[in-house]
Amino acid sequence: EAALSDILGGTAINFVALDDAPLCCGLLYASLATRPTPIFPVALLDTLAEAHRAGMNEPPERQHEKTAAVLVDGVRDGAVLPVFLNILGLLNLVQQNAPSNGASIEVLSEELAPLMIEHAGAGISKDTREWRFRISRAKTVLGFLISNVYTMFPPQGSESSAPPKQGSESSA
């Protein structure tokens, strides 16, 4: 509670030293959920899903290329905020530590998919087939993006082209 009070009061917090994954994830979720404009590229959900599906026909080492191209074009065109790629990296780190924090790709995708489509799904009732389809699509896309962010965008300045340890890949 003290850390949450400090955060809400504007005090700088060392989250690594705090070592409280549920609090950190809760704060990330709250900050994403309360933004007036979405961080997730909601307008590109269908395009990202199609790129992911098309990539599944490629050899494993190339499956991410079409999705990465959509994101790069999206950043260039302003449809994807650059911070979105940083958030994907953070979520990748969270899921790499799933055995200790319980935040697997499936859990992260389940929790964050509604945020990805919330703005785009305005007017769609949550108990409809359309809403369930969009949630399913958002979960698949998010799982793929989180799992493959470092394959699509290797860390700059790394001596090796090998990405950091990856989590389990989401299936289509």
Short mmCIF file of N, CA and C in Angstrom, two decimals:
data_model
loop_
_atom_site.label_atom_id
_atom_site.label_comp_id
_atom_site.label_asym_id
_atom_site.label_seq_id
_atom_site.Cartn_x
_atom_site.Cartn_y
_atom_site.Cartn_z
N GLU A 1 0.82 -1.20 0.00
CA GLU A 1 0.00 0.00 0.00
C GLU A 1 0.86 1.26 0.00
N ALA A 2 1.97 1.22 0.69
CA ALA A 2 2.84 2.39 0.74
C ALA A 2 3.39 2.71 -0.64
N ALA A 3 3.79 1.66 -1.38
CA ALA A 3 4.33 1.88 -2.72
C ALA A 3 3.25 2.48 -3.63
N LEU A 4 2.03 1.98 -3.53
CA LEU A 4 0.95 2.50 -4.35
C LEU A 4 0.68 3.97 -4.01
N SER A 5 0.70 4.32 -2.74
CA SER A 5 0.51 5.72 -2.33
C SER A 5 1.62 6.60 -2.88
N ASP A 6 2.86 6.09 -2.83
CA ASP A 6 3.99 6.85 -3.37
C ASP A 6 3.83 7.07 -4.88
N ILE A 7 3.42 6.02 -5.59
CA ILE A 7 3.26 6.11 -7.04
C ILE A 7 2.18 7.12 -7.38
N LEU A 8 1.04 7.00 -6.73
CA LEU A 8 -0.06 7.91 -7.00
C LEU A 8 0.29 9.34 -6.59
N GLY A 9 1.19 9.48 -5.63
CA GLY A 9 1.63 10.80 -5.20
C GLY A 9 2.73 11.38 -6.07
N GLY A 10 3.19 10.62 -7.04
CA GLY A 10 4.19 11.13 -7.97
C GLY A 10 5.62 10.83 -7.58
N THR A 11 5.83 10.07 -6.53
CA THR A 11 7.18 9.72 -6.11
C THR A 11 7.77 8.70 -7.08
N ALA A 12 9.03 8.90 -7.45
CA ALA A 12 9.71 7.94 -8.33
C ALA A 12 9.92 6.63 -7.58
N ILE A 13 9.63 5.53 -8.24
CA ILE A 13 9.73 4.20 -7.63
C ILE A 13 10.70 3.35 -8.43
N ASN A 14 11.55 2.62 -7.73
CA ASN A 14 12.43 1.65 -8.36
C ASN A 14 11.66 0.32 -8.37
N PHE A 15 11.01 0.01 -9.51
CA PHE A 15 10.16 -1.18 -9.58
C PHE A 15 10.96 -2.47 -9.46
N VAL A 16 12.20 -2.46 -9.91
CA VAL A 16 13.04 -3.66 -9.78
C VAL A 16 13.30 -3.95 -8.31
N ALA A 17 13.68 -2.93 -7.56
CA ALA A 17 13.93 -3.11 -6.13
C ALA A 17 12.64 -3.45 -5.39
N LEU A 18 11.53 -2.89 -5.84
CA LEU A 18 10.24 -3.17 -5.21
C LEU A 18 9.90 -4.65 -5.32
N ASP A 19 10.22 -5.27 -6.47
CA ASP A 19 10.05 -6.70 -6.69
C ASP A 19 8.65 -7.18 -6.35
N ASP A 20 7.65 -6.48 -6.87
CA ASP A 20 6.25 -6.84 -6.63
C ASP A 20 5.56 -6.91 -7.99
N ALA A 21 5.67 -8.08 -8.64
CA ALA A 21 5.13 -8.24 -9.99
C ALA A 21 3.64 -7.94 -10.07
N PRO A 22 2.81 -8.42 -9.13
CA PRO A 22 1.38 -8.10 -9.24
C PRO A 22 1.10 -6.59 -9.18
N LEU A 23 1.81 -5.87 -8.32
CA LEU A 23 1.61 -4.42 -8.24
C LEU A 23 2.05 -3.75 -9.54
N CYS A 24 3.21 -4.15 -10.05
CA CYS A 24 3.72 -3.55 -11.29
C CYS A 24 2.77 -3.83 -12.45
N CYS A 25 2.30 -5.06 -12.56
CA CYS A 25 1.38 -5.41 -13.65
C CYS A 25 0.05 -4.68 -13.49
N GLY A 26 -0.42 -4.57 -12.26
CA GLY A 26 -1.66 -3.85 -12.00
C GLY A 26 -1.56 -2.38 -12.39
N LEU A 27 -0.43 -1.77 -12.08
CA LEU A 27 -0.22 -0.37 -12.44
C LEU A 27 -0.12 -0.20 -13.96
N LEU A 28 0.57 -1.12 -14.62
CA LEU A 28 0.66 -1.06 -16.08
C LEU A 28 -0.74 -1.17 -16.68
N TYR A 29 -1.51 -2.15 -16.21
CA TYR A 29 -2.86 -2.34 -16.72
C TYR A 29 -3.72 -1.10 -16.49
N ALA A 30 -3.65 -0.55 -15.29
CA ALA A 30 -4.45 0.64 -14.96
C ALA A 30 -4.06 1.82 -15.85
N SER A 31 -2.76 1.97 -16.09
CA SER A 31 -2.34 3.10 -16.93
C SER A 31 -2.77 2.90 -18.38
N LEU A 32 -2.77 1.67 -18.87
CA LEU A 32 -3.21 1.40 -20.23
C LEU A 32 -4.73 1.55 -20.36
N ALA A 33 -5.45 1.12 -19.33
CA ALA A 33 -6.91 1.15 -19.38
C ALA A 33 -7.48 2.56 -19.26
N THR A 34 -6.75 3.47 -18.63
CA THR A 34 -7.29 4.81 -18.39
C THR A 34 -6.83 5.85 -19.41
N ARG A 35 -6.06 5.44 -20.38
CA ARG A 35 -5.62 6.40 -21.41
C ARG A 35 -6.81 6.79 -22.28
N PRO A 36 -6.91 8.07 -22.64
CA PRO A 36 -8.02 8.49 -23.50
C PRO A 36 -7.90 7.93 -24.93
N THR A 37 -6.68 7.69 -25.37
CA THR A 37 -6.47 7.06 -26.68
C THR A 37 -5.70 5.77 -26.43
N PRO A 38 -6.02 4.74 -27.18
CA PRO A 38 -5.38 3.45 -26.92
C PRO A 38 -3.92 3.41 -27.35
N ILE A 39 -3.13 2.69 -26.57
CA ILE A 39 -1.72 2.45 -26.94
C ILE A 39 -1.69 1.34 -27.99
N PHE A 40 -2.58 0.37 -27.85
CA PHE A 40 -2.62 -0.73 -28.79
C PHE A 40 -3.13 -0.22 -30.14
N PRO A 41 -2.54 -0.68 -31.24
CA PRO A 41 -2.93 -0.18 -32.56
C PRO A 41 -4.25 -0.79 -33.02
N VAL A 42 -5.36 -0.33 -32.42
CA VAL A 42 -6.67 -0.93 -32.69
C VAL A 42 -7.04 -0.89 -34.16
N ALA A 43 -6.67 0.16 -34.86
CA ALA A 43 -7.02 0.27 -36.27
C ALA A 43 -6.30 -0.77 -37.13
N LEU A 44 -5.23 -1.32 -36.60
CA LEU A 44 -4.45 -2.30 -37.36
C LEU A 44 -4.71 -3.75 -36.93
N LEU A 45 -5.69 -3.96 -36.06
CA LEU A 45 -5.94 -5.32 -35.57
C LEU A 45 -6.14 -6.30 -36.72
N ASP A 46 -7.03 -5.98 -37.64
CA ASP A 46 -7.31 -6.90 -38.74
C ASP A 46 -6.09 -7.07 -39.65
N THR A 47 -5.37 -5.98 -39.91
CA THR A 47 -4.18 -6.05 -40.75
C THR A 47 -3.10 -6.90 -40.09
N LEU A 48 -2.92 -6.71 -38.77
CA LEU A 48 -1.94 -7.52 -38.04
C LEU A 48 -2.34 -8.99 -38.03
N ALA A 49 -3.63 -9.26 -37.86
CA ALA A 49 -4.11 -10.65 -37.85
C ALA A 49 -3.87 -11.30 -39.22
N GLU A 50 -4.13 -10.57 -40.29
CA GLU A 50 -3.91 -11.12 -41.64
C GLU A 50 -2.42 -11.34 -41.91
N ALA A 51 -1.57 -10.41 -41.46
CA ALA A 51 -0.12 -10.57 -41.63
C ALA A 51 0.37 -11.78 -40.85
N HIS A 52 -0.15 -11.96 -39.65
CA HIS A 52 0.23 -13.12 -38.83
C HIS A 52 -0.20 -14.41 -39.53
N ARG A 53 -1.43 -14.43 -40.03
CA ARG A 53 -1.95 -15.62 -40.71
C ARG A 53 -1.11 -15.92 -41.95
N ALA A 54 -0.79 -14.89 -42.74
CA ALA A 54 0.03 -15.09 -43.95
C ALA A 54 1.42 -15.58 -43.59
N GLY A 55 1.96 -15.09 -42.48
CA GLY A 55 3.29 -15.51 -42.05
C GLY A 55 3.36 -16.98 -41.66
N MET A 56 2.22 -17.54 -41.27
CA MET A 56 2.21 -18.95 -40.86
C MET A 56 2.57 -19.88 -42.02
N ASN A 57 2.47 -19.39 -43.25
CA ASN A 57 2.83 -20.19 -44.42
C ASN A 57 4.31 -20.09 -44.75
N GLU A 58 5.04 -19.29 -44.03
CA GLU A 58 6.47 -19.08 -44.25
C GLU A 58 7.28 -20.03 -43.37
N PRO A 59 8.56 -20.21 -43.70
CA PRO A 59 9.43 -20.98 -42.80
C PRO A 59 9.48 -20.29 -41.43
N PRO A 60 9.70 -21.04 -40.36
CA PRO A 60 9.66 -20.46 -39.01
C PRO A 60 10.51 -19.20 -38.83
N GLU A 61 11.68 -19.17 -39.45
CA GLU A 61 12.56 -18.01 -39.27
C GLU A 61 12.04 -16.75 -39.98
N ARG A 62 10.99 -16.90 -40.80
CA ARG A 62 10.44 -15.75 -41.54
C ARG A 62 8.99 -15.45 -41.19
N GLN A 63 8.40 -16.21 -40.27
CA GLN A 63 6.98 -16.04 -39.96
C GLN A 63 6.63 -14.66 -39.41
N HIS A 64 7.57 -14.01 -38.81
CA HIS A 64 7.32 -12.70 -38.18
C HIS A 64 7.45 -11.52 -39.14
N GLU A 65 8.01 -11.71 -40.32
CA GLU A 65 8.39 -10.60 -41.19
C GLU A 65 7.22 -9.73 -41.64
N LYS A 66 6.10 -10.34 -42.02
CA LYS A 66 4.95 -9.56 -42.49
C LYS A 66 4.35 -8.74 -41.34
N THR A 67 4.30 -9.32 -40.15
CA THR A 67 3.77 -8.61 -38.99
C THR A 67 4.69 -7.45 -38.62
N ALA A 68 6.00 -7.69 -38.65
CA ALA A 68 6.96 -6.62 -38.34
C ALA A 68 6.82 -5.48 -39.34
N ALA A 69 6.61 -5.80 -40.60
CA ALA A 69 6.46 -4.77 -41.62
C ALA A 69 5.22 -3.91 -41.36
N VAL A 70 4.13 -4.54 -40.92
CA VAL A 70 2.91 -3.78 -40.59
C VAL A 70 3.20 -2.82 -39.45
N LEU A 71 3.92 -3.29 -38.42
CA LEU A 71 4.24 -2.42 -37.29
C LEU A 71 5.16 -1.27 -37.68
N VAL A 72 6.17 -1.57 -38.47
CA VAL A 72 7.10 -0.52 -38.92
C VAL A 72 6.35 0.53 -39.73
N ASP A 73 5.52 0.08 -40.67
CA ASP A 73 4.73 1.03 -41.46
C ASP A 73 3.78 1.81 -40.55
N GLY A 74 3.22 1.13 -39.56
CA GLY A 74 2.31 1.79 -38.62
C GLY A 74 3.00 2.88 -37.81
N VAL A 75 4.23 2.63 -37.38
CA VAL A 75 4.99 3.65 -36.65
C VAL A 75 5.26 4.82 -37.59
N ARG A 76 5.70 4.51 -38.80
CA ARG A 76 6.01 5.56 -39.78
C ARG A 76 4.78 6.42 -40.08
N ASP A 77 3.60 5.78 -40.17
CA ASP A 77 2.36 6.49 -40.51
C ASP A 77 1.65 7.09 -39.30
N GLY A 78 2.15 6.80 -38.10
CA GLY A 78 1.52 7.33 -36.89
C GLY A 78 0.37 6.48 -36.35
N ALA A 79 0.13 5.31 -36.95
CA ALA A 79 -0.94 4.43 -36.47
C ALA A 79 -0.50 3.58 -35.28
N VAL A 80 0.81 3.46 -35.07
CA VAL A 80 1.37 2.72 -33.95
C VAL A 80 2.29 3.67 -33.19
N LEU A 81 2.02 3.83 -31.90
CA LEU A 81 2.90 4.65 -31.07
C LEU A 81 4.18 3.88 -30.81
N PRO A 82 5.34 4.52 -30.91
CA PRO A 82 6.60 3.82 -30.63
C PRO A 82 6.62 3.18 -29.24
N VAL A 83 5.93 3.78 -28.27
CA VAL A 83 5.91 3.21 -26.93
C VAL A 83 5.24 1.82 -26.93
N PHE A 84 4.40 1.55 -27.91
CA PHE A 84 3.76 0.23 -28.00
C PHE A 84 4.80 -0.87 -28.12
N LEU A 85 5.86 -0.62 -28.90
CA LEU A 85 6.91 -1.62 -29.06
C LEU A 85 7.66 -1.82 -27.74
N ASN A 86 7.85 -0.75 -26.97
CA ASN A 86 8.49 -0.87 -25.66
C ASN A 86 7.61 -1.68 -24.72
N ILE A 87 6.31 -1.45 -24.77
CA ILE A 87 5.39 -2.20 -23.91
C ILE A 87 5.41 -3.67 -24.28
N LEU A 88 5.48 -3.98 -25.58
CA LEU A 88 5.61 -5.39 -25.98
C LEU A 88 6.86 -6.01 -25.38
N GLY A 89 7.98 -5.27 -25.38
CA GLY A 89 9.21 -5.77 -24.78
C GLY A 89 9.04 -6.01 -23.29
N LEU A 90 8.37 -5.10 -22.61
CA LEU A 90 8.11 -5.27 -21.17
C LEU A 90 7.24 -6.51 -20.94
N LEU A 91 6.21 -6.67 -21.74
CA LEU A 91 5.33 -7.84 -21.59
C LEU A 91 6.08 -9.14 -21.90
N ASN A 92 7.01 -9.10 -22.85
CA ASN A 92 7.83 -10.26 -23.14
C ASN A 92 8.65 -10.63 -21.90
N LEU A 93 9.23 -9.64 -21.25
CA LEU A 93 10.00 -9.88 -20.03
C LEU A 93 9.11 -10.48 -18.93
N VAL A 94 7.90 -9.93 -18.80
CA VAL A 94 6.96 -10.45 -17.79
C VAL A 94 6.66 -11.91 -18.08
N GLN A 95 6.37 -12.25 -19.33
CA GLN A 95 6.01 -13.65 -19.64
C GLN A 95 7.21 -14.58 -19.56
N GLN A 96 8.42 -14.07 -19.75
CA GLN A 96 9.61 -14.92 -19.58
C GLN A 96 9.73 -15.39 -18.14
N ASN A 97 9.16 -14.62 -17.22
CA ASN A 97 9.21 -14.96 -15.80
C ASN A 97 7.89 -15.53 -15.31
N ALA A 98 7.10 -16.08 -16.23
CA ALA A 98 5.79 -16.63 -15.89
C ALA A 98 5.82 -17.68 -14.78
N PRO A 99 6.86 -18.54 -14.71
CA PRO A 99 6.85 -19.52 -13.62
C PRO A 99 6.82 -18.88 -12.23
N SER A 100 7.40 -17.70 -12.08
CA SER A 100 7.40 -17.06 -10.76
C SER A 100 6.28 -16.03 -10.60
N ASN A 101 5.75 -15.49 -11.72
CA ASN A 101 4.73 -14.45 -11.56
C ASN A 101 3.34 -14.85 -12.08
N GLY A 102 3.24 -16.00 -12.74
CA GLY A 102 1.95 -16.49 -13.21
C GLY A 102 1.42 -15.80 -14.45
N ALA A 103 2.20 -14.90 -15.05
CA ALA A 103 1.72 -14.13 -16.20
C ALA A 103 2.20 -14.75 -17.51
N SER A 104 1.58 -15.83 -17.90
CA SER A 104 1.91 -16.50 -19.17
C SER A 104 1.37 -15.67 -20.34
N ILE A 105 1.76 -16.06 -21.54
CA ILE A 105 1.24 -15.42 -22.75
C ILE A 105 -0.28 -15.46 -22.74
N GLU A 106 -0.83 -16.59 -22.35
CA GLU A 106 -2.29 -16.73 -22.34
C GLU A 106 -2.93 -15.76 -21.36
N VAL A 107 -2.35 -15.62 -20.17
CA VAL A 107 -2.88 -14.70 -19.16
C VAL A 107 -2.77 -13.26 -19.64
N LEU A 108 -1.60 -12.88 -20.15
CA LEU A 108 -1.41 -11.51 -20.63
C LEU A 108 -2.37 -11.20 -21.78
N SER A 109 -2.50 -12.10 -22.72
CA SER A 109 -3.39 -11.88 -23.86
C SER A 109 -4.84 -11.78 -23.41
N GLU A 110 -5.24 -12.63 -22.49
CA GLU A 110 -6.62 -12.62 -21.98
C GLU A 110 -6.95 -11.30 -21.29
N GLU A 111 -6.00 -10.79 -20.51
CA GLU A 111 -6.24 -9.55 -19.77
C GLU A 111 -6.17 -8.31 -20.65
N LEU A 112 -5.27 -8.32 -21.63
CA LEU A 112 -5.02 -7.11 -22.41
C LEU A 112 -5.82 -7.02 -23.71
N ALA A 113 -6.34 -8.14 -24.21
CA ALA A 113 -7.11 -8.11 -25.46
C ALA A 113 -8.29 -7.14 -25.40
N PRO A 114 -9.05 -7.10 -24.32
CA PRO A 114 -10.15 -6.12 -24.29
C PRO A 114 -9.67 -4.68 -24.44
N LEU A 115 -8.48 -4.37 -23.92
CA LEU A 115 -7.95 -3.02 -24.08
C LEU A 115 -7.59 -2.75 -25.53
N MET A 116 -7.20 -3.79 -26.25
CA MET A 116 -6.81 -3.61 -27.63
C MET A 116 -8.01 -3.28 -28.51
N ILE A 117 -9.18 -3.83 -28.18
CA ILE A 117 -10.34 -3.62 -29.05
C ILE A 117 -11.38 -2.68 -28.45
N GLU A 118 -11.19 -2.26 -27.22
CA GLU A 118 -12.22 -1.46 -26.56
C GLU A 118 -12.63 -0.24 -27.37
N HIS A 119 -11.66 0.52 -27.83
CA HIS A 119 -12.00 1.73 -28.59
C HIS A 119 -12.55 1.37 -29.97
N ALA A 120 -12.01 0.33 -30.57
CA ALA A 120 -12.47 -0.07 -31.91
C ALA A 120 -13.82 -0.78 -31.84
N GLY A 121 -14.14 -1.33 -30.68
CA GLY A 121 -15.37 -2.11 -30.55
C GLY A 121 -16.54 -1.31 -30.02
N ALA A 122 -16.43 0.01 -30.04
CA ALA A 122 -17.52 0.85 -29.55
C ALA A 122 -18.80 0.51 -30.28
N GLY A 123 -19.84 0.30 -29.52
CA GLY A 123 -21.12 -0.02 -30.12
C GLY A 123 -21.36 -1.51 -30.29
N ILE A 124 -20.35 -2.32 -30.05
CA ILE A 124 -20.51 -3.77 -30.15
C ILE A 124 -20.78 -4.32 -28.75
N SER A 125 -21.91 -4.97 -28.59
CA SER A 125 -22.27 -5.55 -27.30
C SER A 125 -21.32 -6.71 -26.98
N LYS A 126 -20.91 -6.79 -25.72
CA LYS A 126 -19.93 -7.81 -25.33
C LYS A 126 -20.49 -9.22 -25.34
N ASP A 127 -21.77 -9.39 -25.52
CA ASP A 127 -22.33 -10.74 -25.55
C ASP A 127 -22.69 -11.18 -26.98
N THR A 128 -22.05 -10.56 -27.96
CA THR A 128 -22.32 -10.91 -29.36
C THR A 128 -21.20 -11.74 -29.96
N ARG A 129 -21.50 -12.37 -31.06
CA ARG A 129 -20.51 -13.16 -31.79
C ARG A 129 -19.37 -12.25 -32.29
N GLU A 130 -19.72 -11.04 -32.76
CA GLU A 130 -18.70 -10.10 -33.26
C GLU A 130 -17.69 -9.77 -32.17
N TRP A 131 -18.17 -9.50 -30.95
CA TRP A 131 -17.26 -9.18 -29.84
C TRP A 131 -16.35 -10.37 -29.54
N ARG A 132 -16.90 -11.57 -29.48
CA ARG A 132 -16.09 -12.76 -29.20
C ARG A 132 -15.06 -12.99 -30.30
N PHE A 133 -15.44 -12.76 -31.55
CA PHE A 133 -14.49 -12.89 -32.67
C PHE A 133 -13.35 -11.89 -32.52
N ARG A 134 -13.68 -10.63 -32.21
CA ARG A 134 -12.66 -9.60 -32.08
C ARG A 134 -11.74 -9.88 -30.89
N ILE A 135 -12.28 -10.34 -29.79
CA ILE A 135 -11.46 -10.69 -28.62
C ILE A 135 -10.52 -11.83 -28.98
N SER A 136 -11.05 -12.85 -29.64
CA SER A 136 -10.21 -13.99 -30.04
C SER A 136 -9.08 -13.53 -30.95
N ARG A 137 -9.40 -12.68 -31.90
CA ARG A 137 -8.39 -12.16 -32.83
C ARG A 137 -7.35 -11.33 -32.08
N ALA A 138 -7.79 -10.48 -31.17
CA ALA A 138 -6.87 -9.64 -30.39
C ALA A 138 -5.95 -10.51 -29.52
N LYS A 139 -6.48 -11.56 -28.92
CA LYS A 139 -5.65 -12.46 -28.10
C LYS A 139 -4.57 -13.11 -28.96
N THR A 140 -4.94 -13.59 -30.14
CA THR A 140 -3.97 -14.24 -31.02
C THR A 140 -2.88 -13.26 -31.43
N VAL A 141 -3.29 -12.07 -31.86
CA VAL A 141 -2.32 -11.06 -32.30
C VAL A 141 -1.41 -10.66 -31.15
N LEU A 142 -1.99 -10.35 -29.99
CA LEU A 142 -1.17 -9.95 -28.85
C LEU A 142 -0.19 -11.04 -28.43
N GLY A 143 -0.66 -12.27 -28.38
CA GLY A 143 0.23 -13.37 -28.01
C GLY A 143 1.41 -13.47 -28.95
N PHE A 144 1.14 -13.35 -30.25
CA PHE A 144 2.21 -13.41 -31.25
C PHE A 144 3.16 -12.23 -31.09
N LEU A 145 2.61 -11.02 -30.93
CA LEU A 145 3.45 -9.83 -30.80
C LEU A 145 4.34 -9.90 -29.56
N ILE A 146 3.76 -10.31 -28.44
CA ILE A 146 4.54 -10.39 -27.19
C ILE A 146 5.64 -11.44 -27.33
N SER A 147 5.28 -12.60 -27.85
CA SER A 147 6.25 -13.69 -27.98
C SER A 147 7.38 -13.37 -28.95
N ASN A 148 7.10 -12.59 -29.97
CA ASN A 148 8.05 -12.39 -31.06
C ASN A 148 8.62 -10.99 -31.19
N VAL A 149 8.39 -10.13 -30.20
CA VAL A 149 8.85 -8.75 -30.32
C VAL A 149 10.36 -8.67 -30.55
N TYR A 150 11.14 -9.51 -29.87
CA TYR A 150 12.59 -9.44 -30.02
C TYR A 150 13.09 -10.19 -31.26
N THR A 151 12.24 -11.00 -31.85
CA THR A 151 12.58 -11.60 -33.14
C THR A 151 12.32 -10.57 -34.23
N MET A 152 11.22 -9.85 -34.10
CA MET A 152 10.89 -8.81 -35.07
C MET A 152 11.81 -7.60 -34.97
N PHE A 153 12.17 -7.25 -33.73
CA PHE A 153 12.97 -6.05 -33.47
C PHE A 153 14.09 -6.39 -32.50
N PRO A 154 15.19 -7.00 -32.98
CA PRO A 154 16.30 -7.35 -32.09
C PRO A 154 16.82 -6.10 -31.37
N PRO A 155 17.23 -6.27 -30.12
CA PRO A 155 17.77 -5.12 -29.38
C PRO A 155 18.93 -4.49 -30.12
N GLN A 156 18.92 -3.17 -30.19
CA GLN A 156 20.01 -2.46 -30.87
C GLN A 156 21.28 -2.56 -30.05
N GLY A 157 22.41 -2.68 -30.75
CA GLY A 157 23.69 -2.72 -30.08
C GLY A 157 24.05 -4.07 -29.50
N SER A 158 23.20 -5.08 -29.72
CA SER A 158 23.55 -6.39 -29.20
C SER A 158 24.64 -6.99 -30.09
N GLU A 159 25.58 -7.70 -29.46
CA GLU A 159 26.69 -8.29 -30.21
C GLU A 159 26.22 -9.42 -31.10
N SER A 160 25.16 -10.07 -30.68
CA SER A 160 24.65 -11.20 -31.43
C SER A 160 23.31 -10.83 -32.02
N SER A 161 22.96 -11.44 -33.13
CA SER A 161 21.65 -11.19 -33.71
C SER A 161 20.59 -12.07 -33.05
N ALA A 162 21.01 -12.94 -32.14
CA ALA A 162 20.05 -13.82 -31.46
C ALA A 162 19.22 -13.01 -30.48
N PRO A 163 17.90 -13.17 -30.53
CA PRO A 163 17.04 -12.44 -29.60
C PRO A 163 17.13 -13.02 -28.20
N PRO A 164 16.64 -12.26 -27.19
CA PRO A 164 16.58 -12.82 -25.84
C PRO A 164 15.68 -14.05 -25.82
N LYS A 165 15.75 -14.76 -24.72
CA LYS A 165 14.93 -15.95 -24.56
C LYS A 165 13.47 -15.63 -24.87
N GLN A 166 12.82 -16.47 -25.66
CA GLN A 166 11.42 -16.24 -26.05
C GLN A 166 10.52 -17.15 -25.25
N GLY A 167 9.27 -16.72 -25.09
CA GLY A 167 8.26 -17.53 -24.42
C GLY A 167 7.61 -18.44 -25.42
N SER A 168 6.56 -19.11 -24.96
CA SER A 168 5.84 -20.00 -25.85
C SER A 168 5.11 -19.19 -26.90
N GLU A 169 5.05 -19.70 -28.10
CA GLU A 169 4.42 -18.98 -29.21
C GLU A 169 2.92 -19.24 -29.16
N SER A 170 2.17 -18.22 -29.47
CA SER A 170 0.72 -18.32 -29.52
C SER A 170 0.32 -18.93 -30.85
N SER A 171 -0.64 -19.81 -30.83
CA SER A 171 -1.08 -20.41 -32.08
C SER A 171 -2.25 -19.64 -32.65
N ALA A 172 -2.41 -19.74 -33.95
CA ALA A 172 -3.49 -18.98 -34.61
C ALA A 172 -4.82 -19.61 -34.40
#
